């Protein structure tokens, strides 16, 4: 099942189970504390638009959300009219280098291959303006294309350990990692068990070394 099919079938059920992640709310607060009014923010895998795009719009940011799921994009457009949402995958989205003051990606990088996870991280880093922030979260696991059961569905996922994920942000994407932490979350859904999450806050240097 593709990510689009998975999340088309899930819709608002996802927000009911995962809409109140303390570490995610903290991450968005950390980001908005650093962004001025009108900051251009790209939310990759924007889901239902809540809570992330909604909070960013509330903080005065100029928000673009992208998501592969048509259902999620329709929900987000209805719930967060102050942001723009596009049905588009992170590997297909076209934006000039350096065109966002921040990019956030909360949990879109799982239903894909490891090569695609790494490529997505590099693309997102490339969209950052000098001094821009990349804030991401994923489920850390040393797994390559394995089938798991999640929210009552069979899904094929890939990921990296927390250490390898943070290393890629630092070394493959060339960003300064300002903070990373692992937390455990129990979704508000009887079909779902506790999940480990790794959060990583990173920044593109203001100027190129020697520049
Ligand atoms: C686990 S949900 C998280 C939603 C939201 N970021 C949040 O934290 O509430 C992941 C979202 O990423 C989207 N997604 C999955 N793969 C994607 C891709 N390659 N490009 C863009 N969005 C993707 C899914 O459709 C889904 O809406």
GROMACS .gro file of C-alpha atoms and ligand atoms in nm:
model
  238
    1UNK     CA    1   0.000   0.000   0.000
    2UNK     CA    2   0.140   0.342  -0.094
    3UNK     CA    3   0.157   0.629   0.156
    4UNK     CA    4  -0.118   0.806  -0.040
    5UNK     CA    5  -0.347   0.502  -0.017
    6UNK     CA    6  -0.268   0.453   0.352
    7UNK     CA    7  -0.345   0.813   0.450
    8UNK     CA    8  -0.641   0.848   0.211
    9UNK     CA    9  -0.795   0.562   0.407
   10UNK     CA   10  -0.710   0.716   0.741
   11UNK     CA   11  -0.808   1.083   0.709
   12UNK     CA   12  -0.924   1.244   1.034
   13UNK     CA   13  -0.864   0.914   1.222
   14UNK     CA   14  -0.495   1.009   1.220
   15UNK     CA   15  -0.557   1.343   1.390
   16UNK     CA   16  -0.776   1.180   1.657
   17UNK     CA   17  -0.495   0.939   1.749
   18UNK     CA   18  -0.190   1.165   1.700
   19UNK     CA   19  -0.321   1.522   1.723
   20UNK     CA   20  -0.178   1.592   2.070
   21UNK     CA   21   0.188   1.494   2.064
   22UNK     CA   22   0.360   1.693   2.344
   23UNK     CA   23   0.703   1.678   2.176
   24UNK     CA   24   0.554   1.795   1.844
   25UNK     CA   25   0.379   2.092   2.007
   26UNK     CA   26   0.709   2.176   2.176
   27UNK     CA   27   0.892   2.155   1.842
   28UNK     CA   28   0.647   2.388   1.669
   29UNK     CA   29   0.673   2.632   1.963
   30UNK     CA   30   1.053   2.619   1.940
   31UNK     CA   31   1.029   2.702   1.569
   32UNK     CA   32   0.775   2.984   1.595
   33UNK     CA   33   0.981   3.144   1.876
   34UNK     CA   34   1.257   3.186   1.616
   35UNK     CA   35   1.055   3.298   1.313
   36UNK     CA   36   0.939   3.649   1.238
   37UNK     CA   37   0.594   3.740   1.104
   38UNK     CA   38   0.557   3.637   0.742
   39UNK     CA   39   0.829   3.371   0.761
   40UNK     CA   40   0.794   3.124   0.472
   41UNK     CA   41   0.742   2.775   0.613
   42UNK     CA   42   0.702   2.449   0.421
   43UNK     CA   43   0.525   2.169   0.608
   44UNK     CA   44   0.610   1.839   0.438
   45UNK     CA   45   0.347   1.570   0.492
   46UNK     CA   46   0.105   1.828   0.629
   47UNK     CA   47  -0.169   1.574   0.706
   48UNK     CA   48  -0.496   1.725   0.828
   49UNK     CA   49  -0.329   2.064   0.884
   50UNK     CA   50  -0.379   2.029   1.258
   51UNK     CA   51  -0.201   2.093   1.474
   52UNK     CA   52   0.110   2.199   1.280
   53UNK     CA   53   0.000   2.426   0.992
   54UNK     CA   54  -0.275   2.570   1.210
   55UNK     CA   55  -0.023   2.672   1.480
   56UNK     CA   56   0.219   2.811   1.223
   57UNK     CA   57  -0.054   3.025   1.063
   58UNK     CA   58  -0.158   3.139   1.413
   59UNK     CA   59   0.200   3.254   1.471
   60UNK     CA   60   0.189   3.469   1.156
   61UNK     CA   61   0.385   3.241   0.922
   62UNK     CA   62   0.325   3.213   0.548
   63UNK     CA   63   0.258   2.838   0.528
   64UNK     CA   64   0.270   2.593   0.239
   65UNK     CA   65   0.179   2.233   0.309
   66UNK     CA   66   0.247   1.942   0.076
   67UNK     CA   67   0.109   1.592   0.109
   68UNK     CA   68   0.071   1.291  -0.120
   69UNK     CA   69  -0.277   1.210   0.013
   70UNK     CA   70  -0.568   1.380  -0.160
   71UNK     CA   71  -0.792   1.319   0.142
   72UNK     CA   72  -0.540   1.481   0.376
   73UNK     CA   73  -0.502   1.783   0.146
   74UNK     CA   74  -0.879   1.830   0.131
   75UNK     CA   75  -0.907   1.808   0.511
   76UNK     CA   76  -0.620   2.052   0.560
   77UNK     CA   77  -0.767   2.305   0.315
   78UNK     CA   78  -1.098   2.294   0.502
   79UNK     CA   79  -0.942   2.311   0.851
   80UNK     CA   80  -0.667   2.566   0.788
   81UNK     CA   81  -0.784   2.814   0.525
   82UNK     CA   82  -0.496   3.050   0.608
   83UNK     CA   83  -0.236   2.814   0.454
   84UNK     CA   84  -0.184   2.677   0.100
   85UNK     CA   85  -0.191   2.300   0.053
   86UNK     CA   86  -0.074   2.110  -0.252
   87UNK     CA   87  -0.117   1.741  -0.329
   88UNK     CA   88   0.246   1.663  -0.399
   89UNK     CA   89   0.519   1.429  -0.272
   90UNK     CA   90   0.842   1.553  -0.120
   91UNK     CA   91   1.040   1.401  -0.411
   92UNK     CA   92   0.832   1.582  -0.674
   93UNK     CA   93   0.782   1.922  -0.513
   94UNK     CA   94   0.957   2.197  -0.708
   95UNK     CA   95   1.091   2.500  -0.520
   96UNK     CA   96   1.398   2.714  -0.579
   97UNK     CA   97   1.695   2.644  -0.352
   98UNK     CA   98   1.681   2.854  -0.036
   99UNK     CA   99   1.320   2.959  -0.073
  100UNK     CA  100   1.193   2.878   0.279
  101UNK     CA  101   1.285   3.021   0.620
  102UNK     CA  102   1.188   2.688   0.772
  103UNK     CA  103   1.089   2.341   0.663
  104UNK     CA  104   0.917   2.101   0.898
  105UNK     CA  105   0.841   1.734   0.841
  106UNK     CA  106   0.661   1.545   1.113
  107UNK     CA  107   0.647   1.172   1.030
  108UNK     CA  108   0.614   1.168   0.648
  109UNK     CA  109   0.941   0.976   0.591
  110UNK     CA  110   0.846   0.617   0.672
  111UNK     CA  111   0.637   0.460   0.394
  112UNK     CA  112   0.923   0.477   0.144
  113UNK     CA  113   1.264   0.321   0.082
  114UNK     CA  114   1.572   0.420   0.279
  115UNK     CA  115   1.718   0.586  -0.033
  116UNK     CA  116   1.400   0.796  -0.055
  117UNK     CA  117   1.423   0.896   0.314
  118UNK     CA  118   1.779   1.016   0.263
  119UNK     CA  119   1.695   1.195  -0.063
  120UNK     CA  120   1.399   1.368   0.104
  121UNK     CA  121   1.621   1.496   0.387
  122UNK     CA  122   1.868   1.637   0.134
  123UNK     CA  123   1.592   1.802  -0.071
  124UNK     CA  124   1.438   1.964   0.238
  125UNK     CA  125   1.776   2.098   0.349
  126UNK     CA  126   1.825   2.246   0.002
  127UNK     CA  127   1.504   2.445   0.027
  128UNK     CA  128   1.629   2.629   0.336
  129UNK     CA  129   1.740   2.989   0.310
  130UNK     CA  130   2.072   3.067   0.484
  131UNK     CA  131   1.996   3.061   0.858
  132UNK     CA  132   1.675   2.861   0.795
  133UNK     CA  133   1.554   2.584   1.022
  134UNK     CA  134   1.472   2.219   0.951
  135UNK     CA  135   1.256   2.057   1.218
  136UNK     CA  136   1.176   1.690   1.167
  137UNK     CA  137   1.042   1.390   1.352
  138UNK     CA  138   1.029   1.025   1.259
  139UNK     CA  139   1.011   0.679   1.413
  140UNK     CA  140   1.371   0.567   1.464
  141UNK     CA  141   1.434   0.204   1.367
  142UNK     CA  142   1.709   0.018   1.186
  143UNK     CA  143   1.468  -0.130   0.930
  144UNK     CA  144   1.475  -0.154   0.552
  145UNK     CA  145   1.146  -0.226   0.374
  146UNK     CA  146   0.983  -0.436   0.646
  147UNK     CA  147   0.611  -0.503   0.683
  148UNK     CA  148   0.455  -0.391   1.010
  149UNK     CA  149   0.104  -0.355   1.146
  150UNK     CA  150   0.015   0.006   1.223
  151UNK     CA  151  -0.327   0.141   1.317
  152UNK     CA  152  -0.480  -0.192   1.207
  153UNK     CA  153  -0.319  -0.181   0.860
  154UNK     CA  154  -0.029  -0.374   0.706
  155UNK     CA  155   0.235  -0.124   0.590
  156UNK     CA  156   0.588  -0.155   0.446
  157UNK     CA  157   0.824   0.091   0.614
  158UNK     CA  158   1.190   0.189   0.621
  159UNK     CA  159   1.380   0.404   0.866
  160UNK     CA  160   1.714   0.455   1.039
  161UNK     CA  161   1.831   0.445   1.399
  162UNK     CA  162   1.809   0.781   1.577
  163UNK     CA  163   2.190   0.815   1.561
  164UNK     CA  164   2.202   0.748   1.186
  165UNK     CA  165   1.909   0.981   1.119
  166UNK     CA  166   2.076   1.268   1.306
  167UNK     CA  167   2.408   1.189   1.139
  168UNK     CA  168   2.247   1.223   0.795
  169UNK     CA  169   2.094   1.559   0.886
  170UNK     CA  170   2.439   1.678   0.998
  171UNK     CA  171   2.673   1.514   0.748
  172UNK     CA  172   2.467   1.441   0.435
  173UNK     CA  173   2.253   1.755   0.454
  174UNK     CA  174   2.529   1.980   0.591
  175UNK     CA  175   2.312   2.134   0.863
  176UNK     CA  176   2.402   2.229   1.220
  177UNK     CA  177   2.206   2.002   1.453
  178UNK     CA  178   2.090   2.219   1.742
  179UNK     CA  179   1.888   1.961   1.933
  180UNK     CA  180   1.776   1.600   1.907
  181UNK     CA  181   1.579   1.384   2.146
  182UNK     CA  182   1.390   1.057   2.157
  183UNK     CA  183   1.051   1.037   2.326
  184UNK     CA  184   0.775   0.777   2.357
  185UNK     CA  185   0.413   0.847   2.267
  186UNK     CA  186   0.101   0.641   2.327
  187UNK     CA  187  -0.149   0.723   2.048
  188UNK     CA  188  -0.509   0.782   2.148
  189UNK     CA  189  -0.627   0.467   1.967
  190UNK     CA  190  -0.675   0.113   2.096
  191UNK     CA  191  -0.527  -0.032   1.774
  192UNK     CA  192  -0.195   0.142   1.836
  193UNK     CA  193   0.082   0.068   2.084
  194UNK     CA  194   0.345   0.309   2.220
  195UNK     CA  195   0.580   0.455   1.958
  196UNK     CA  196   0.933   0.589   1.987
  197UNK     CA  197   0.986   0.922   1.809
  198UNK     CA  198   1.309   1.108   1.731
  199UNK     CA  199   1.293   1.485   1.694
  200UNK     CA  200   1.574   1.678   1.531
  201UNK     CA  201   1.607   2.058   1.512
  202UNK     CA  202   1.871   2.179   1.267
  203UNK     CA  203   1.980   2.498   1.098
  204UNK     CA  204   2.148   2.591   0.773
  205UNK     CA  205   2.454   2.808   0.829
  206UNK     CA  206   2.396   3.179   0.768
  207UNK     CA  207   2.687   3.192   0.528
  208UNK     CA  208   2.890   2.928   0.353
  209UNK     CA  209   3.218   2.850   0.532
  210UNK     CA  210   3.476   3.097   0.399
  211UNK     CA  211   3.199   3.298   0.232
  212LIG     C1  212   0.203   1.022   0.989
  212LIG     S1  213   0.122   1.149   0.899
  212LIG     C2  214   0.169   1.298   0.984
  212LIG     C3  215   0.087   1.418   0.950
  212LIG     C4  216   0.135   1.550   1.012
  212LIG     N1  217   0.270   1.583   0.968
  212LIG     C5  218   0.128   1.545   1.160
  212LIG     O1  219   0.232   1.524   1.224
  212LIG     O2  220   0.018   1.560   1.216
  212LIG     C6  221   0.227   1.155   0.756
  212LIG     C7  222   0.173   1.238   0.643
  212LIG     O3  223   0.274   1.245   0.544
  212LIG     C8  224   0.216   1.222   0.417
  212LIG     N2  225   0.321   1.166   0.330
  212LIG     C9  226   0.366   1.039   0.327
  212LIG     N3  227   0.463   1.026   0.234
  212LIG    C10  228   0.480   1.148   0.179
  212LIG    C11  229   0.564   1.200   0.077
  212LIG     N4  230   0.651   1.122   0.011
  212LIG     N5  231   0.555   1.332   0.046
  212LIG    C12  232   0.466   1.412   0.111
  212LIG     N6  233   0.381   1.369   0.206
  212LIG    C13  234   0.389   1.238   0.242
  212LIG    C14  235   0.100   1.129   0.443
  212LIG     O4  236   0.003   1.131   0.341
  212LIG    C15  237   0.048   1.180   0.577
  212LIG     O5  238  -0.050   1.279   0.563
   0.00000   0.00000   0.00000
